[in-house]
Amino acid sequence: QVQLVESGGGLVQAGGSLRLSCAASGFTFSSYTMSWYRQAPGKEREMVATITSSAGRIYYADSVKGRFTISRDNAKNTVYLQMNGLKPEDTAVYYCNVRITINYWGKGTLVTVSS
């Protein structure tokens, strides 16, 4: 039973930072690519960052390049998203994702950035 649990969201002012965590269980975490997605009010879900199993390849949405950093700790079965220089447009529910034949999602953690 795949389970993804996000944490670390909250309310911050523009320019601030947050570190999101996703605790994974129910699968061999170290074997799978992990991703962060987000969905803002009135918008479609979008990929924010992706990291391969050994962190050899990392991808970011253009909108977050230079500000966000995805990382993983395979010993802790956890993937992180360090978000710096937050902007109001980053306000969204952030979801952890893994695709194992099908997509699995956490429930999300809300990030709100005030101007």
Short mmCIF file of N, CA and C in Angstrom, two decimals:
data_model
loop_
_atom_site.label_atom_id
_atom_site.label_comp_id
_atom_site.label_asym_id
_atom_site.label_seq_id
_atom_site.Cartn_x
_atom_site.Cartn_y
_atom_site.Cartn_z
N GLN A 1 0.83 -1.18 0.00
CA GLN A 1 0.00 0.00 0.00
C GLN A 1 0.88 1.25 0.00
N VAL A 2 0.90 1.88 -1.16
CA VAL A 2 1.70 3.08 -1.31
C VAL A 2 1.08 4.21 -0.50
N GLN A 3 1.92 4.91 0.23
CA GLN A 3 1.46 6.04 1.01
C GLN A 3 2.47 7.18 0.90
N LEU A 4 1.96 8.37 0.65
CA LEU A 4 2.77 9.57 0.56
C LEU A 4 2.15 10.62 1.47
N VAL A 5 2.95 11.17 2.36
CA VAL A 5 2.45 12.14 3.33
C VAL A 5 3.31 13.39 3.28
N GLU A 6 2.70 14.47 2.82
CA GLU A 6 3.40 15.75 2.73
C GLU A 6 3.29 16.52 4.04
N SER A 7 4.28 17.34 4.28
CA SER A 7 4.25 18.23 5.42
C SER A 7 5.14 19.43 5.14
N GLY A 8 5.00 20.46 5.95
CA GLY A 8 5.87 21.62 5.85
C GLY A 8 5.23 22.85 5.26
N GLY A 9 4.01 22.74 4.79
CA GLY A 9 3.34 23.90 4.24
C GLY A 9 2.97 24.90 5.31
N GLY A 10 2.61 26.08 4.88
CA GLY A 10 2.23 27.12 5.81
C GLY A 10 2.09 28.45 5.13
N LEU A 11 2.02 29.48 5.94
CA LEU A 11 1.87 30.85 5.46
C LEU A 11 3.19 31.58 5.62
N VAL A 12 3.67 32.15 4.54
CA VAL A 12 4.91 32.92 4.57
C VAL A 12 4.73 34.19 3.76
N GLN A 13 5.57 35.16 4.04
CA GLN A 13 5.57 36.38 3.26
C GLN A 13 6.42 36.21 2.01
N ALA A 14 6.13 37.02 1.02
CA ALA A 14 6.93 37.00 -0.20
C ALA A 14 8.40 37.16 0.14
N GLY A 15 9.21 36.36 -0.52
CA GLY A 15 10.64 36.37 -0.26
C GLY A 15 11.08 35.37 0.79
N GLY A 16 10.13 34.77 1.47
CA GLY A 16 10.44 33.81 2.51
C GLY A 16 10.73 32.43 1.96
N SER A 17 10.94 31.50 2.88
CA SER A 17 11.32 30.14 2.52
C SER A 17 10.49 29.12 3.28
N LEU A 18 10.31 27.97 2.67
CA LEU A 18 9.69 26.81 3.29
C LEU A 18 10.39 25.57 2.79
N ARG A 19 10.39 24.55 3.62
CA ARG A 19 10.90 23.26 3.21
C ARG A 19 9.81 22.22 3.36
N LEU A 20 9.37 21.67 2.25
CA LEU A 20 8.37 20.63 2.25
C LEU A 20 9.02 19.26 2.33
N SER A 21 8.35 18.35 2.99
CA SER A 21 8.81 16.98 3.09
C SER A 21 7.71 16.04 2.64
N CYS A 22 8.10 14.94 2.07
CA CYS A 22 7.18 13.89 1.69
C CYS A 22 7.73 12.58 2.20
N ALA A 23 7.03 11.99 3.15
CA ALA A 23 7.41 10.70 3.71
C ALA A 23 6.70 9.61 2.93
N ALA A 24 7.48 8.70 2.37
CA ALA A 24 6.94 7.65 1.52
C ALA A 24 7.04 6.29 2.20
N SER A 25 6.07 5.45 1.91
CA SER A 25 6.08 4.09 2.43
C SER A 25 5.28 3.19 1.50
N GLY A 26 5.46 1.90 1.66
CA GLY A 26 4.70 0.94 0.89
C GLY A 26 5.33 0.53 -0.43
N PHE A 27 6.51 1.00 -0.70
CA PHE A 27 7.23 0.63 -1.91
C PHE A 27 8.71 0.85 -1.69
N THR A 28 9.51 0.37 -2.62
CA THR A 28 10.95 0.53 -2.51
C THR A 28 11.31 1.93 -3.00
N PHE A 29 11.34 2.83 -2.06
CA PHE A 29 11.50 4.25 -2.37
C PHE A 29 12.71 4.53 -3.24
N SER A 30 13.82 3.89 -2.93
CA SER A 30 15.07 4.17 -3.62
C SER A 30 15.05 3.77 -5.09
N SER A 31 14.04 3.04 -5.53
CA SER A 31 13.96 2.57 -6.90
C SER A 31 13.15 3.47 -7.83
N TYR A 32 12.54 4.51 -7.28
CA TYR A 32 11.58 5.27 -8.07
C TYR A 32 11.85 6.76 -8.12
N THR A 33 11.52 7.30 -9.27
CA THR A 33 11.52 8.74 -9.45
C THR A 33 10.40 9.36 -8.63
N MET A 34 10.69 10.46 -7.99
CA MET A 34 9.71 11.18 -7.19
C MET A 34 9.52 12.59 -7.75
N SER A 35 8.32 13.10 -7.58
CA SER A 35 8.02 14.43 -8.10
C SER A 35 7.20 15.23 -7.11
N TRP A 36 7.32 16.53 -7.25
CA TRP A 36 6.43 17.48 -6.58
C TRP A 36 5.57 18.16 -7.65
N TYR A 37 4.30 18.20 -7.39
CA TYR A 37 3.35 18.94 -8.21
C TYR A 37 2.66 19.97 -7.34
N ARG A 38 2.02 20.90 -7.99
CA ARG A 38 1.22 21.87 -7.24
C ARG A 38 -0.01 22.24 -8.04
N GLN A 39 -1.02 22.66 -7.32
CA GLN A 39 -2.24 23.12 -7.94
C GLN A 39 -2.70 24.39 -7.24
N ALA A 40 -2.73 25.46 -7.99
CA ALA A 40 -3.16 26.74 -7.47
C ALA A 40 -4.65 26.90 -7.71
N PRO A 41 -5.29 27.76 -6.95
CA PRO A 41 -6.73 27.97 -7.15
C PRO A 41 -7.05 28.36 -8.58
N GLY A 42 -7.99 27.67 -9.18
CA GLY A 42 -8.42 27.98 -10.53
C GLY A 42 -7.48 27.52 -11.62
N LYS A 43 -6.44 26.79 -11.28
CA LYS A 43 -5.47 26.34 -12.26
C LYS A 43 -5.32 24.83 -12.24
N GLU A 44 -4.75 24.31 -13.31
CA GLU A 44 -4.50 22.88 -13.39
C GLU A 44 -3.25 22.51 -12.61
N ARG A 45 -3.18 21.27 -12.23
CA ARG A 45 -2.00 20.76 -11.55
C ARG A 45 -0.79 20.83 -12.48
N GLU A 46 0.33 21.23 -11.94
CA GLU A 46 1.54 21.33 -12.73
C GLU A 46 2.72 20.70 -12.00
N MET A 47 3.63 20.15 -12.78
CA MET A 47 4.84 19.59 -12.22
C MET A 47 5.76 20.71 -11.79
N VAL A 48 6.28 20.59 -10.60
CA VAL A 48 7.20 21.58 -10.06
C VAL A 48 8.63 21.10 -10.16
N ALA A 49 8.87 19.88 -9.72
CA ALA A 49 10.22 19.33 -9.71
C ALA A 49 10.16 17.82 -9.70
N THR A 50 11.16 17.20 -10.30
CA THR A 50 11.26 15.76 -10.38
C THR A 50 12.70 15.34 -10.10
N ILE A 51 12.86 14.25 -9.39
CA ILE A 51 14.18 13.73 -9.07
C ILE A 51 14.19 12.23 -9.27
N THR A 52 15.18 11.74 -9.99
CA THR A 52 15.27 10.31 -10.26
C THR A 52 15.77 9.57 -9.03
N SER A 53 15.75 8.25 -9.12
CA SER A 53 15.96 7.42 -7.94
C SER A 53 17.28 7.67 -7.23
N SER A 54 18.33 7.88 -7.99
CA SER A 54 19.64 8.12 -7.39
C SER A 54 20.03 9.59 -7.45
N ALA A 55 19.07 10.44 -7.77
CA ALA A 55 19.26 11.88 -7.88
C ALA A 55 20.19 12.26 -9.04
N GLY A 56 20.32 11.36 -10.00
CA GLY A 56 21.18 11.65 -11.13
C GLY A 56 20.61 12.65 -12.11
N ARG A 57 19.30 12.72 -12.17
CA ARG A 57 18.63 13.67 -13.05
C ARG A 57 17.57 14.41 -12.25
N ILE A 58 17.55 15.71 -12.42
CA ILE A 58 16.60 16.58 -11.74
C ILE A 58 16.00 17.54 -12.75
N TYR A 59 14.71 17.75 -12.63
CA TYR A 59 14.00 18.64 -13.54
C TYR A 59 13.16 19.61 -12.74
N TYR A 60 13.08 20.84 -13.23
CA TYR A 60 12.28 21.87 -12.60
C TYR A 60 11.42 22.57 -13.63
N ALA A 61 10.27 22.99 -13.18
CA ALA A 61 9.48 23.89 -14.00
C ALA A 61 10.22 25.21 -14.15
N ASP A 62 10.08 25.83 -15.29
CA ASP A 62 10.77 27.10 -15.52
C ASP A 62 10.42 28.14 -14.46
N SER A 63 9.22 28.09 -13.97
CA SER A 63 8.75 29.09 -13.03
C SER A 63 9.45 29.02 -11.67
N VAL A 64 10.11 27.91 -11.37
CA VAL A 64 10.75 27.75 -10.07
C VAL A 64 12.25 27.57 -10.15
N LYS A 65 12.80 27.49 -11.33
CA LYS A 65 14.24 27.31 -11.48
C LYS A 65 15.00 28.44 -10.80
N GLY A 66 16.01 28.05 -10.06
CA GLY A 66 16.82 29.02 -9.33
C GLY A 66 16.29 29.36 -7.97
N ARG A 67 15.07 28.93 -7.66
CA ARG A 67 14.47 29.23 -6.36
C ARG A 67 14.17 27.98 -5.55
N PHE A 68 13.78 26.91 -6.22
CA PHE A 68 13.41 25.68 -5.55
C PHE A 68 14.49 24.63 -5.76
N THR A 69 14.65 23.76 -4.78
CA THR A 69 15.58 22.66 -4.87
C THR A 69 14.92 21.38 -4.39
N ILE A 70 14.91 20.37 -5.24
CA ILE A 70 14.38 19.07 -4.84
C ILE A 70 15.55 18.18 -4.43
N SER A 71 15.33 17.39 -3.42
CA SER A 71 16.35 16.46 -2.96
C SER A 71 15.67 15.24 -2.36
N ARG A 72 16.44 14.22 -2.12
CA ARG A 72 15.87 13.02 -1.51
C ARG A 72 16.87 12.37 -0.60
N ASP A 73 16.35 11.69 0.39
CA ASP A 73 17.16 10.92 1.32
C ASP A 73 16.60 9.51 1.28
N ASN A 74 17.25 8.66 0.51
CA ASN A 74 16.74 7.30 0.34
C ASN A 74 16.79 6.49 1.63
N ALA A 75 17.69 6.83 2.53
CA ALA A 75 17.75 6.14 3.81
C ALA A 75 16.55 6.47 4.68
N LYS A 76 15.95 7.62 4.45
CA LYS A 76 14.79 8.04 5.23
C LYS A 76 13.48 7.94 4.47
N ASN A 77 13.55 7.47 3.23
CA ASN A 77 12.35 7.37 2.39
C ASN A 77 11.61 8.70 2.31
N THR A 78 12.36 9.75 2.10
CA THR A 78 11.80 11.09 2.12
C THR A 78 12.33 11.91 0.95
N VAL A 79 11.44 12.66 0.34
CA VAL A 79 11.82 13.62 -0.68
C VAL A 79 11.46 15.01 -0.18
N TYR A 80 12.31 15.98 -0.49
CA TYR A 80 12.15 17.33 0.01
C TYR A 80 12.01 18.33 -1.13
N LEU A 81 11.41 19.43 -0.81
CA LEU A 81 11.37 20.56 -1.72
C LEU A 81 11.70 21.81 -0.92
N GLN A 82 12.90 22.31 -1.12
CA GLN A 82 13.31 23.56 -0.48
C GLN A 82 12.88 24.70 -1.38
N MET A 83 12.07 25.59 -0.85
CA MET A 83 11.51 26.68 -1.61
C MET A 83 12.02 27.99 -1.03
N ASN A 84 12.80 28.70 -1.81
CA ASN A 84 13.33 29.99 -1.41
C ASN A 84 12.79 31.08 -2.32
N GLY A 85 12.87 32.29 -1.86
CA GLY A 85 12.39 33.41 -2.66
C GLY A 85 10.95 33.24 -3.10
N LEU A 86 10.11 32.83 -2.19
CA LEU A 86 8.72 32.54 -2.54
C LEU A 86 7.98 33.78 -3.02
N LYS A 87 7.11 33.54 -3.98
CA LYS A 87 6.30 34.58 -4.58
C LYS A 87 4.83 34.25 -4.37
N PRO A 88 3.97 35.25 -4.39
CA PRO A 88 2.54 34.97 -4.26
C PRO A 88 2.03 33.96 -5.27
N GLU A 89 2.60 33.93 -6.46
CA GLU A 89 2.18 32.98 -7.48
C GLU A 89 2.54 31.54 -7.14
N ASP A 90 3.35 31.34 -6.12
CA ASP A 90 3.67 29.99 -5.65
C ASP A 90 2.59 29.42 -4.75
N THR A 91 1.63 30.23 -4.38
CA THR A 91 0.54 29.77 -3.53
C THR A 91 -0.20 28.62 -4.21
N ALA A 92 -0.28 27.50 -3.52
CA ALA A 92 -0.90 26.31 -4.10
C ALA A 92 -0.89 25.21 -3.06
N VAL A 93 -1.59 24.14 -3.38
CA VAL A 93 -1.44 22.90 -2.63
C VAL A 93 -0.36 22.11 -3.33
N TYR A 94 0.63 21.69 -2.57
CA TYR A 94 1.76 20.97 -3.12
C TYR A 94 1.61 19.48 -2.82
N TYR A 95 1.74 18.69 -3.87
CA TYR A 95 1.52 17.25 -3.79
C TYR A 95 2.78 16.47 -4.12
N CYS A 96 2.99 15.42 -3.40
CA CYS A 96 4.05 14.47 -3.68
C CYS A 96 3.50 13.39 -4.61
N ASN A 97 4.34 12.92 -5.52
CA ASN A 97 3.88 11.97 -6.52
C ASN A 97 4.93 10.90 -6.81
N VAL A 98 4.45 9.70 -7.04
CA VAL A 98 5.28 8.63 -7.57
C VAL A 98 4.45 7.83 -8.57
N ARG A 99 5.07 7.49 -9.67
CA ARG A 99 4.38 6.68 -10.67
C ARG A 99 4.93 5.26 -10.64
N ILE A 100 4.11 4.35 -10.16
CA ILE A 100 4.43 2.93 -10.14
C ILE A 100 3.30 2.26 -10.89
N THR A 101 3.46 2.18 -12.20
CA THR A 101 2.42 1.73 -13.12
C THR A 101 1.30 2.78 -13.21
N ILE A 102 0.80 3.21 -12.06
CA ILE A 102 -0.16 4.29 -12.00
C ILE A 102 0.40 5.37 -11.09
N ASN A 103 -0.22 6.53 -11.11
CA ASN A 103 0.20 7.63 -10.26
C ASN A 103 -0.37 7.50 -8.87
N TYR A 104 0.49 7.75 -7.89
CA TYR A 104 0.08 7.83 -6.50
C TYR A 104 0.35 9.23 -5.99
N TRP A 105 -0.57 9.73 -5.19
CA TRP A 105 -0.49 11.10 -4.70
C TRP A 105 -0.68 11.15 -3.20
N GLY A 106 0.00 12.09 -2.59
CA GLY A 106 -0.32 12.42 -1.22
C GLY A 106 -1.54 13.32 -1.18
N LYS A 107 -1.94 13.69 0.01
CA LYS A 107 -3.09 14.56 0.17
C LYS A 107 -2.76 16.03 -0.05
N GLY A 108 -1.50 16.35 -0.03
CA GLY A 108 -1.06 17.70 -0.30
C GLY A 108 -0.84 18.51 0.96
N THR A 109 -0.03 19.54 0.81
CA THR A 109 0.21 20.49 1.88
C THR A 109 0.09 21.89 1.29
N LEU A 110 -0.63 22.74 1.98
CA LEU A 110 -0.95 24.06 1.45
C LEU A 110 0.18 25.04 1.75
N VAL A 111 0.59 25.74 0.70
CA VAL A 111 1.57 26.82 0.80
C VAL A 111 0.87 28.10 0.39
N THR A 112 0.89 29.08 1.27
CA THR A 112 0.29 30.37 0.99
C THR A 112 1.35 31.45 1.15
N VAL A 113 1.52 32.23 0.10
CA VAL A 113 2.54 33.27 0.09
C VAL A 113 1.85 34.62 -0.04
N SER A 114 2.01 35.45 0.95
CA SER A 114 1.40 36.77 0.93
C SER A 114 2.39 37.80 0.42
N SER A 115 1.86 38.81 -0.22
CA SER A 115 2.70 39.87 -0.76
C SER A 115 3.00 40.92 0.28
#
